[in-house]
Coordinates of N, CA, C and O in Angstrom, one line a residue:
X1 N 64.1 76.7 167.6 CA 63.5 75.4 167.8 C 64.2 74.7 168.9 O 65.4 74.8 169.2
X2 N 63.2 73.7 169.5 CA 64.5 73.6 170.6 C 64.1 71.7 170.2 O 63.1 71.2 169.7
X3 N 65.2 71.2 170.6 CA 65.4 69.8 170.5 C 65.4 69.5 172.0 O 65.4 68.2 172.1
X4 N 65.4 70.0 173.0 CA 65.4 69.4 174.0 C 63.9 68.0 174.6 O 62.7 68.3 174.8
X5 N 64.2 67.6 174.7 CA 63.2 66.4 175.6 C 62.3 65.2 174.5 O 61.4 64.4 174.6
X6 N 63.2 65.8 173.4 CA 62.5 64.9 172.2 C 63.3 63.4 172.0 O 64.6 63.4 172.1
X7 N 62.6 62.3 171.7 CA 63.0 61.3 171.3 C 63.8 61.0 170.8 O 63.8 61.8 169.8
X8 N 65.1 59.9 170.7 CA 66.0 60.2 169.6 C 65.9 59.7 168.1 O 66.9 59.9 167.3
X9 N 64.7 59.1 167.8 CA 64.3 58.4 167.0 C 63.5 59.9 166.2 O 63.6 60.0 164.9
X10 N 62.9 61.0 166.9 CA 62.5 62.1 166.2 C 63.6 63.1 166.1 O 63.5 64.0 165.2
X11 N 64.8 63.0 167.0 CA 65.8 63.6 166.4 C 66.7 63.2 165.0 O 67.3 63.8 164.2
X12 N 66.5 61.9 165.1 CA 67.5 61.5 163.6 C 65.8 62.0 162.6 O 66.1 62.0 161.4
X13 N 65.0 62.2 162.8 CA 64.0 62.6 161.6 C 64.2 63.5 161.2 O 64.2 63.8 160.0
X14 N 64.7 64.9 162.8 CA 65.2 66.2 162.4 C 66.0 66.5 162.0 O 66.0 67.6 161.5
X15 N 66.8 65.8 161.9 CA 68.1 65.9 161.8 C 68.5 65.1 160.0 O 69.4 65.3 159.2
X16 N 67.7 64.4 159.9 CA 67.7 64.0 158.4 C 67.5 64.7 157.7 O 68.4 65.1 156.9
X17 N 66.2 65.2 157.8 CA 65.3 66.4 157.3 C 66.2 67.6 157.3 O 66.0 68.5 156.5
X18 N 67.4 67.7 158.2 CA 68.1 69.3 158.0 C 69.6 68.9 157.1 O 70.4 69.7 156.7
X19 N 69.6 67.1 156.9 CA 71.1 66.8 156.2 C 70.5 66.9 154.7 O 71.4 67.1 153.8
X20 N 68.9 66.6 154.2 CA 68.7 66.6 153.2 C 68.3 68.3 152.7 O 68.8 68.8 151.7
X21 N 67.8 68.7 153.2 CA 67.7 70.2 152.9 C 69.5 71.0 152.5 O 69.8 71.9 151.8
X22 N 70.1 70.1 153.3 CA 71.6 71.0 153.1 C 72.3 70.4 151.4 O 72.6 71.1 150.4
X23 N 72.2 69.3 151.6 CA 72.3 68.8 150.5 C 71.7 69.7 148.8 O 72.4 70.1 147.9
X24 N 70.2 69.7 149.1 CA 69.4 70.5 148.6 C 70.0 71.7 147.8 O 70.3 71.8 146.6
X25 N 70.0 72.4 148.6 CA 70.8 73.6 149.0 C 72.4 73.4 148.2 O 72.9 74.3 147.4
X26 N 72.9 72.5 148.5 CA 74.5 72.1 147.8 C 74.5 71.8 146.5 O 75.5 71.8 145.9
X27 N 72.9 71.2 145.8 CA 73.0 70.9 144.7 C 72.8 71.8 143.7 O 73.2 71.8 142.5
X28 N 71.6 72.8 144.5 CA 71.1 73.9 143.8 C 72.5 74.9 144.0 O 72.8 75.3 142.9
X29 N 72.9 75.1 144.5 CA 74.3 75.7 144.2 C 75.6 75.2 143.3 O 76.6 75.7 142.7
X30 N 75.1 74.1 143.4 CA 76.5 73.4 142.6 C 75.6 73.5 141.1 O 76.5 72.9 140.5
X31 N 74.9 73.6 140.5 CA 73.9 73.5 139.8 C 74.0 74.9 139.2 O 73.9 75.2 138.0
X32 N 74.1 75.8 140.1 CA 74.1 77.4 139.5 C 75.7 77.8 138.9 O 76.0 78.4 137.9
X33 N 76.6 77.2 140.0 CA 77.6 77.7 139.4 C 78.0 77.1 138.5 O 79.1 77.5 138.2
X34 N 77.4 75.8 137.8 CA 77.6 75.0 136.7 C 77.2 75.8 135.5 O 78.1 76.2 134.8
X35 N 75.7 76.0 135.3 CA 75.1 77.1 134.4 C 76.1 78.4 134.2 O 76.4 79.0 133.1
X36 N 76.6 78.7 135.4 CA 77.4 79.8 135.0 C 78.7 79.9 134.6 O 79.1 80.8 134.0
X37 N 79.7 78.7 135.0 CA 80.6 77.9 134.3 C 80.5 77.9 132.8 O 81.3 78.5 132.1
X38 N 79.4 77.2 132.3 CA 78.9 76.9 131.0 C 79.0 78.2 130.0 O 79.6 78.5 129.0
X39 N 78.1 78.8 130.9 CA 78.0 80.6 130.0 C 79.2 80.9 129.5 O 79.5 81.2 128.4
X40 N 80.0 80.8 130.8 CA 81.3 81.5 130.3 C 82.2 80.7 129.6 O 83.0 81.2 128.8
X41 N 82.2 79.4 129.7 CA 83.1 78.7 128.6 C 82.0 78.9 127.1 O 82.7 79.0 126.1
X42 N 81.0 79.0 127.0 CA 80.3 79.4 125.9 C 80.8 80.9 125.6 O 81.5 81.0 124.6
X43 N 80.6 81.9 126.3 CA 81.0 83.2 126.3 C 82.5 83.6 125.6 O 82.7 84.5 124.9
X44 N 83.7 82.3 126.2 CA 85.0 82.4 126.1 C 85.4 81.9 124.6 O 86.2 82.3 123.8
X45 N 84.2 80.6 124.5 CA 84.5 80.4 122.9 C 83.7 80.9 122.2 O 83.7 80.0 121.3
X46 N 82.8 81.7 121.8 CA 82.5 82.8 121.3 C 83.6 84.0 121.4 O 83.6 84.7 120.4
X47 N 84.3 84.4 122.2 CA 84.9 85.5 122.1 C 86.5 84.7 121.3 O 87.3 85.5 120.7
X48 N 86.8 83.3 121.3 CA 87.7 82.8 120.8 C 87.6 83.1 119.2 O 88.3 83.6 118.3
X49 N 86.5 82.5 119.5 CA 86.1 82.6 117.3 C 86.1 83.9 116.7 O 86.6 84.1 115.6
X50 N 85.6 85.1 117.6 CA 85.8 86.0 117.0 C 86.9 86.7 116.9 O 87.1 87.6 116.0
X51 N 87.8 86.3 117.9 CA 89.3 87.0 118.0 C 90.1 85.8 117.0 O 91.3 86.1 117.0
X52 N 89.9 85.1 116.5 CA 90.6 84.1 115.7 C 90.3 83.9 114.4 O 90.7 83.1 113.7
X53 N 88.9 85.2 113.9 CA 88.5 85.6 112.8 C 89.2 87.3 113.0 O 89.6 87.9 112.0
X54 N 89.3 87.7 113.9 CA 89.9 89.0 113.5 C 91.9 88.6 113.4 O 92.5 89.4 112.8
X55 N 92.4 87.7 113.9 CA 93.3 87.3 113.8 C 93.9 86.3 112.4 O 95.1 86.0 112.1
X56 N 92.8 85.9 111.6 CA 92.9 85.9 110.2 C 92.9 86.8 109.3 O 93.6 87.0 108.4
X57 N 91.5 87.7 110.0 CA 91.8 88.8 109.1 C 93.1 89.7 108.3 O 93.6 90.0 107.3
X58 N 93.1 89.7 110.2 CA 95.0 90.7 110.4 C 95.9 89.9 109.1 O 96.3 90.4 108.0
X59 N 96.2 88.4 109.6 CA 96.7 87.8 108.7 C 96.6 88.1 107.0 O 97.5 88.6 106.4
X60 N 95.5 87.8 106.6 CA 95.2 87.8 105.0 C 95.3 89.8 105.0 O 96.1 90.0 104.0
X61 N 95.2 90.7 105.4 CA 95.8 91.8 105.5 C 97.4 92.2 105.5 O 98.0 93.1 105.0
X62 N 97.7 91.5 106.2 CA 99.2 91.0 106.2 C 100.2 90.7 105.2 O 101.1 91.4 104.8
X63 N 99.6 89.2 104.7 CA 100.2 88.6 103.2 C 99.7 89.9 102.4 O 100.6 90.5 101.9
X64 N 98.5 90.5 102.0 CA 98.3 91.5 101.2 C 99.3 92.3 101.2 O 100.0 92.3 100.1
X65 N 99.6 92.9 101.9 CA 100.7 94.3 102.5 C 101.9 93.8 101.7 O 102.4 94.0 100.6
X66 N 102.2 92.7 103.1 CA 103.5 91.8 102.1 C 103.7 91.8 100.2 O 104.6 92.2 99.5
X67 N 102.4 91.1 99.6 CA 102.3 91.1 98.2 C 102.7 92.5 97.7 O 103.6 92.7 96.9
X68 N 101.8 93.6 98.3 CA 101.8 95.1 97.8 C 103.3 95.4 98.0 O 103.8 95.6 96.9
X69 N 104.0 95.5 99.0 CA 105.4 95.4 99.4 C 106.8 95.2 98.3 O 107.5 96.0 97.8
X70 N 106.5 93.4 98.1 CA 107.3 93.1 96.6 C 107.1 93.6 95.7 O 108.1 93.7 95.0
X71 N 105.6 94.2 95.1 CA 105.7 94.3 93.7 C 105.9 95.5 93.6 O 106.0 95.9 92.4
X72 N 106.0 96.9 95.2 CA 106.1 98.1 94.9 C 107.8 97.9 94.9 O 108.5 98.9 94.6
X73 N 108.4 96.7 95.3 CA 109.9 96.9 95.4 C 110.6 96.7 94.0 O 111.6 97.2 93.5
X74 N 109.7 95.6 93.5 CA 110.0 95.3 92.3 C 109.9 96.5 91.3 O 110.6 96.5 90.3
X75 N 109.1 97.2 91.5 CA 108.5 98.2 90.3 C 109.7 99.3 90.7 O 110.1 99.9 89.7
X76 N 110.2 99.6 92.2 CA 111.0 100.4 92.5 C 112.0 99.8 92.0 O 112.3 100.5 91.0
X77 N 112.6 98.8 92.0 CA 114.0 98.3 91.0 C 113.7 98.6 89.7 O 114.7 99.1 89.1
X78 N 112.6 98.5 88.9 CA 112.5 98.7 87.6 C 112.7 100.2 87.1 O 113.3 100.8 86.2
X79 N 111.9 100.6 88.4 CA 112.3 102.2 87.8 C 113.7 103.4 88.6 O 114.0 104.6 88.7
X80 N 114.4 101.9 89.2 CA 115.3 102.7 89.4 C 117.0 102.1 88.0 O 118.1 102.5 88.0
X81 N 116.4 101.1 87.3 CA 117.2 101.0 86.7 C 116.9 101.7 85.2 O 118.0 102.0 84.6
X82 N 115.3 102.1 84.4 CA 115.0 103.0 83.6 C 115.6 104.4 83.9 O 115.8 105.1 82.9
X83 N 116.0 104.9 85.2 CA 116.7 105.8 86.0 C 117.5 106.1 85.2 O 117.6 107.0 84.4
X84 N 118.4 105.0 85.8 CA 120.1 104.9 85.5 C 120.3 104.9 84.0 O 121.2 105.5 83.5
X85 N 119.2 104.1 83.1 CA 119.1 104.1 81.6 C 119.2 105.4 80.9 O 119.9 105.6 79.9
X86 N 118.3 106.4 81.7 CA 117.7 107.6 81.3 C 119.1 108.7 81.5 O 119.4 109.5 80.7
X87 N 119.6 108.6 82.5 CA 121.0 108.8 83.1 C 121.8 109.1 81.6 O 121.8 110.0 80.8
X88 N 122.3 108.0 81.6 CA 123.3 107.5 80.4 C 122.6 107.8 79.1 O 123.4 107.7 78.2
X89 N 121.7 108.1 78.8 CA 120.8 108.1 77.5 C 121.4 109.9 77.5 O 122.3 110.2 76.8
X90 N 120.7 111.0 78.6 CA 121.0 111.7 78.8 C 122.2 112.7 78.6 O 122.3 113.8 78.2
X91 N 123.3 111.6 79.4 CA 125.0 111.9 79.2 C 125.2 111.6 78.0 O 126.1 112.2 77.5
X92 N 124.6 110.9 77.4 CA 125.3 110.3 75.7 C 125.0 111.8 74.9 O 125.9 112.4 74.3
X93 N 123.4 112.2 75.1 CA 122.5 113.3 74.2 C 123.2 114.9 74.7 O 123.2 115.8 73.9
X94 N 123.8 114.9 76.1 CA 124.4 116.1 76.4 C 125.6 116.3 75.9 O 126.0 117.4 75.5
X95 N 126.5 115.0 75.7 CA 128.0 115.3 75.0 C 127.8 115.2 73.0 O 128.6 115.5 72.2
X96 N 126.6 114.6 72.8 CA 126.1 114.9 71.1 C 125.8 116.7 71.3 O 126.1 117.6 70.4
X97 N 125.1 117.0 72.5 CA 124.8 118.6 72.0 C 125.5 119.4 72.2 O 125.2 120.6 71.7
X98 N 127.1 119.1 73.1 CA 128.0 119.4 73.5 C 128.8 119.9 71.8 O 129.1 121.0 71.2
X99 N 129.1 118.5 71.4 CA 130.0 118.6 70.0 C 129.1 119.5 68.7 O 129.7 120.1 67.8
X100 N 127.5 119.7 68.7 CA 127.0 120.6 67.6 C 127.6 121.7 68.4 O 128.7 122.1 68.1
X101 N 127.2 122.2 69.0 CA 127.2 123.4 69.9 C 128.4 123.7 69.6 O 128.5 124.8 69.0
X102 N 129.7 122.9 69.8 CA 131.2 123.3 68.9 C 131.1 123.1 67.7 O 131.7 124.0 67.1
X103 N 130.5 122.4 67.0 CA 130.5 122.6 65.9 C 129.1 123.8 65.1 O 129.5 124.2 64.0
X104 N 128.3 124.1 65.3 CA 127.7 125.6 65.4 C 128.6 126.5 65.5 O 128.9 127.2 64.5
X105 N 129.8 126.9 67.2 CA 130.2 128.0 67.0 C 131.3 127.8 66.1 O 131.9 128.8 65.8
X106 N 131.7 126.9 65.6 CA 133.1 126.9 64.8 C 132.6 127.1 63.6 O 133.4 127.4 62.8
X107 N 131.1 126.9 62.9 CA 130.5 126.8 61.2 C 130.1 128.7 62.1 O 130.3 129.5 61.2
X108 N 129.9 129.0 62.6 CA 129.2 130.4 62.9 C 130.7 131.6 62.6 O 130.7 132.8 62.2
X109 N 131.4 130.9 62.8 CA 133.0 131.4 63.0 C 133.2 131.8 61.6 O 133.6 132.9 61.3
X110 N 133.0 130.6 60.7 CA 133.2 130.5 59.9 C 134.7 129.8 59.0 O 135.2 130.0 57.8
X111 N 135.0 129.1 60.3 CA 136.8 128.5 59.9 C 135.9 126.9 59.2 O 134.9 126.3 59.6
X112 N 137.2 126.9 57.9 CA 136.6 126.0 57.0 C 137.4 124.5 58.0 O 137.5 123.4 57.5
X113 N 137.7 124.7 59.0 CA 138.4 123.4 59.5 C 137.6 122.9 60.7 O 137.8 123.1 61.9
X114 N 136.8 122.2 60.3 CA 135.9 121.3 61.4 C 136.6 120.5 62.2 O 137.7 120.0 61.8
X115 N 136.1 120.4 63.5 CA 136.8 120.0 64.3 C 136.8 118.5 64.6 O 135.8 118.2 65.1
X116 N 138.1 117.3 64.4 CA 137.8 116.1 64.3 C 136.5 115.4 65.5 O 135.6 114.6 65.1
X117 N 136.6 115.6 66.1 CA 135.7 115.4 67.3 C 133.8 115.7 67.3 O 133.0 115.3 68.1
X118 N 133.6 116.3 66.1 CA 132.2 116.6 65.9 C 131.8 115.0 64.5 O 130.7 114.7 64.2
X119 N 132.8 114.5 64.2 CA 132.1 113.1 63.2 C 132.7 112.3 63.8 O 133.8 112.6 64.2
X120 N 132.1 111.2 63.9 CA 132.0 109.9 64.5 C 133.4 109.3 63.7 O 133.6 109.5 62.5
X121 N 134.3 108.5 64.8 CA 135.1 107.9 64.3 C 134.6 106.6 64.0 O 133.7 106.0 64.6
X122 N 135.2 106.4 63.0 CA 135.0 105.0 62.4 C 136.6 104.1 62.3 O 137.7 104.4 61.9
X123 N 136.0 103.0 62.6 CA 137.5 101.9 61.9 C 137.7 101.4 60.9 O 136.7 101.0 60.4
X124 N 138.4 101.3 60.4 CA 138.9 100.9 59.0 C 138.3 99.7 58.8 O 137.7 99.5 57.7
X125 N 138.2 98.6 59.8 CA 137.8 97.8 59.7 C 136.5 97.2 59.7 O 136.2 96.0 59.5
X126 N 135.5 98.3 59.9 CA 134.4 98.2 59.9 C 133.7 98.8 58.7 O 132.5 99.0 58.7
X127 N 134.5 99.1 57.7 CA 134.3 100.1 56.5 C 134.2 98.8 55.6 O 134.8 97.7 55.7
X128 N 133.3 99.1 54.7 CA 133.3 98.0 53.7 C 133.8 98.8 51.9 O 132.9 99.3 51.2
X129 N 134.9 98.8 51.6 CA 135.0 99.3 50.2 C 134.6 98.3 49.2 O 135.2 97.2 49.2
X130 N 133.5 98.7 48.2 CA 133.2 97.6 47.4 C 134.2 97.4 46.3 O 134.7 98.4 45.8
X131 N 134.5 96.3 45.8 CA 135.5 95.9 44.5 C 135.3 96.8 43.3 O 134.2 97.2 42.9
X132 N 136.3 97.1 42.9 CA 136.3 97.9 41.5 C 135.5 97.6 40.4 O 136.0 96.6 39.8
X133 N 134.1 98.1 39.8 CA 134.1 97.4 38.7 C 135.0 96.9 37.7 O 136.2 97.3 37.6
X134 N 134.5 96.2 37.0 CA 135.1 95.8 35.6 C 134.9 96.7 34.7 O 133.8 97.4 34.7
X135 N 136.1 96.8 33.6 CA 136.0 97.2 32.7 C 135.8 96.6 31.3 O 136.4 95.5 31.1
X136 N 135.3 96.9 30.7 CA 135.8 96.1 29.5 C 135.5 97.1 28.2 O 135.3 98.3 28.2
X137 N 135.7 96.2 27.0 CA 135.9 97.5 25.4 C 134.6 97.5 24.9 O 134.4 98.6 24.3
X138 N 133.9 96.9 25.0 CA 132.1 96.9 24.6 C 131.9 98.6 25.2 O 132.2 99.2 26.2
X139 N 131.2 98.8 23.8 CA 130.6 100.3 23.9 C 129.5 100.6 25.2 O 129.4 99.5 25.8
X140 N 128.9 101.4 25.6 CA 128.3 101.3 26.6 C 126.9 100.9 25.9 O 126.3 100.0 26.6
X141 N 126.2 101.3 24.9 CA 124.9 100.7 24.5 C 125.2 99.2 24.1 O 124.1 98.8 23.7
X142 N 126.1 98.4 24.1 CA 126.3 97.1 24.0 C 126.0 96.5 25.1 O 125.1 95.8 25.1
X143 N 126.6 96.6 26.3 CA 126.2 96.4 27.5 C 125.7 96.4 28.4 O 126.2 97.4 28.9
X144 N 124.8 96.0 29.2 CA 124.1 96.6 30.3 C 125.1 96.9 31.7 O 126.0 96.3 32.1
X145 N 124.5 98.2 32.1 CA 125.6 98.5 33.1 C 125.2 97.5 34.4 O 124.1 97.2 34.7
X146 N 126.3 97.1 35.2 CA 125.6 96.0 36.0 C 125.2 96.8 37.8 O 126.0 97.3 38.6
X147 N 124.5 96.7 37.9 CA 123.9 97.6 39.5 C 125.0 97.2 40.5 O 125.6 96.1 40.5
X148 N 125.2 97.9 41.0 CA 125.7 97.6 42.6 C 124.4 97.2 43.8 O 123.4 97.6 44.3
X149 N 125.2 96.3 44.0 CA 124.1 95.4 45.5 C 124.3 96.7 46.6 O 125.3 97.2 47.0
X150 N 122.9 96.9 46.9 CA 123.4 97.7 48.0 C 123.6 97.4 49.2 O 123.6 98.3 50.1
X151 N 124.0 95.6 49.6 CA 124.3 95.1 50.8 C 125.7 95.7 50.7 O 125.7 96.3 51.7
X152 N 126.8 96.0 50.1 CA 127.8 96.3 50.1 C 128.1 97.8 50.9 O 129.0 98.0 51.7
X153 N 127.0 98.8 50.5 CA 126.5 100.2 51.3 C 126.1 100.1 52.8 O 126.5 101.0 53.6
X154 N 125.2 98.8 53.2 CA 124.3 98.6 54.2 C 125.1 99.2 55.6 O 124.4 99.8 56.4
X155 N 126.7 99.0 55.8 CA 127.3 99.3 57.1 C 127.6 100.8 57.3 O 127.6 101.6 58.2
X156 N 127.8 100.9 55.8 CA 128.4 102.3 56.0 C 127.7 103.4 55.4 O 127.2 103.7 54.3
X157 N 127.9 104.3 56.9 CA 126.7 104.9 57.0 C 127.6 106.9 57.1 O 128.4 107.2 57.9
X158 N 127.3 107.6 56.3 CA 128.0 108.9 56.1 C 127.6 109.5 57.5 O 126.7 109.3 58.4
X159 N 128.8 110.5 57.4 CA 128.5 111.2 59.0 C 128.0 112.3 59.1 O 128.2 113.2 58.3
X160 N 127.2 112.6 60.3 CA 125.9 113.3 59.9 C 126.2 114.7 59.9 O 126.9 115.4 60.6
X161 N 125.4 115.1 58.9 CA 126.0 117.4 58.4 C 125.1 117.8 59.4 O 124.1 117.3 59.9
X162 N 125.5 118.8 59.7 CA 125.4 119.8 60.2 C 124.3 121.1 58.9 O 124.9 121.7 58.0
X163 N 123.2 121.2 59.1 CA 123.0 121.8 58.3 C 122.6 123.2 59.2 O 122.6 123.5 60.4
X164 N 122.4 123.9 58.1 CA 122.2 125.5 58.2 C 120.8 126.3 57.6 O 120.5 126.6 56.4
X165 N 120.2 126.5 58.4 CA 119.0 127.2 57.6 C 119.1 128.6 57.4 O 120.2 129.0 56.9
X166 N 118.1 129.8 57.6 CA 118.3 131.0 57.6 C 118.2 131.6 58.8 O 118.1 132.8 58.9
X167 N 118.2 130.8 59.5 CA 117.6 131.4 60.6 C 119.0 131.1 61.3 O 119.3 131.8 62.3
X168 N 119.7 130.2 60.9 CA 121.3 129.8 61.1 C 121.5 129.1 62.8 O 122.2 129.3 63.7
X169 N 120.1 128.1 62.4 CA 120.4 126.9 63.9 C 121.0 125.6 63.4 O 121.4 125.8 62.3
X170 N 121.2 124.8 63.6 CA 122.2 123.3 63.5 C 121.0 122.6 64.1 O 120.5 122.9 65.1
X171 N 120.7 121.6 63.1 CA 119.7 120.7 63.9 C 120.0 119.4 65.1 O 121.1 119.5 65.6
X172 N 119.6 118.9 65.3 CA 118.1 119.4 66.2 C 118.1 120.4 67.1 O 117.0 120.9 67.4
X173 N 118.9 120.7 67.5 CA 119.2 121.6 68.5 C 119.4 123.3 68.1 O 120.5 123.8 67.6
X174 N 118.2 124.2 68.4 CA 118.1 125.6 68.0 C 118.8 126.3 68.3 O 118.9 126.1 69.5
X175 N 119.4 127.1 68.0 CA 120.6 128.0 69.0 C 119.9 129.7 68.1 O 119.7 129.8 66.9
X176 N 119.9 130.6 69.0 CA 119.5 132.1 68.8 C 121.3 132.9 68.4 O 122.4 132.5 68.6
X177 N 120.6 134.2 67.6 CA 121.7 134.6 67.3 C 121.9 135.4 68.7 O 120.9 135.7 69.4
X178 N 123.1 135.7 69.1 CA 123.1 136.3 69.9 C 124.8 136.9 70.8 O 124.7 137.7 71.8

């Protein structure tokens, strides 16, 4: 286009006409990359919410773990002190099968002298001897004989036999001839 030899009064028309077109042009651009600004802050918080629901998830997964954690630690303390119970219950029951086991080969032996160590020691002081009855001169059909309380028996408790079948085991524990 040529501007030459034209009026200047038709040049500011042309010249309007090419400042509003630019303009035009600047708004429809400023206009597009607004729409597409938008998308993406829409796009960004959509992808926020969903990473901040997978980031709860994690979490309530997490505390779960955690929960499952304590109560498998806890359950691991419980069964490591039933352990230690079982342990000692064990050692108590190996040195009871220890002393039949001596006392089997010593009744197999046949020596009438048992060995102190297979009956439970007791203290004197834990023995209860009940009081002597009374006597008196009344015939015995005159009198009623009077019972013994057996709270006076209740502590003391005889120490346990060793018995003998035919088969010649010591209970509880079987032992073969051999």
């Amino acid at each position: 286009m040529q501007l030459c030899g034209l009026s200047p009064s038709q040049l500011m028309v042309i010249m309007g006409k090419a400042l509003d077109f630019w303009a035009y042009q600047t708004d429809i651009a400023f206009e597009k990359k607004s729409r597409e600004a938008e998308q993406q802050v829409a796009s960004m918080q959509s992808s926020e919410r969903d990473y901040a629901d997978k980031l709860q998830d994690a979490l309530n997964r997490l505390s779960a773990a955690k929960r499952r954690q304590d109560a498998t630690l806890r359950e691991l303390d419980s069964c490591k002190q039933e352990l230690s119970e079982l342990r000692s219950r064990h050692s108590e029951t190996a040195r009871q099968k220890q002393k039949l086991v001596e006392l089997y080969e010593t009744t197999k032996r046949g020596d009438d002298d048992f060995p102190a160590a297979a009956f439970p020691a007791r203290r004197v002081s834990q023995l209860r001897v009940p009081a002597p009855p009374s006597f008196s001169m009344t015939p015995p059909s005159a009198a009623p004989r009077p019972a013994l309380p057996s709270r006076l028996f209740a502590s003391v408790t005889p120490p346990p036999r060793a018995r003998l079948s035919a088969t010649r085991t010591v209970s509880p524990f079987v032992f073969s001839r051999g």
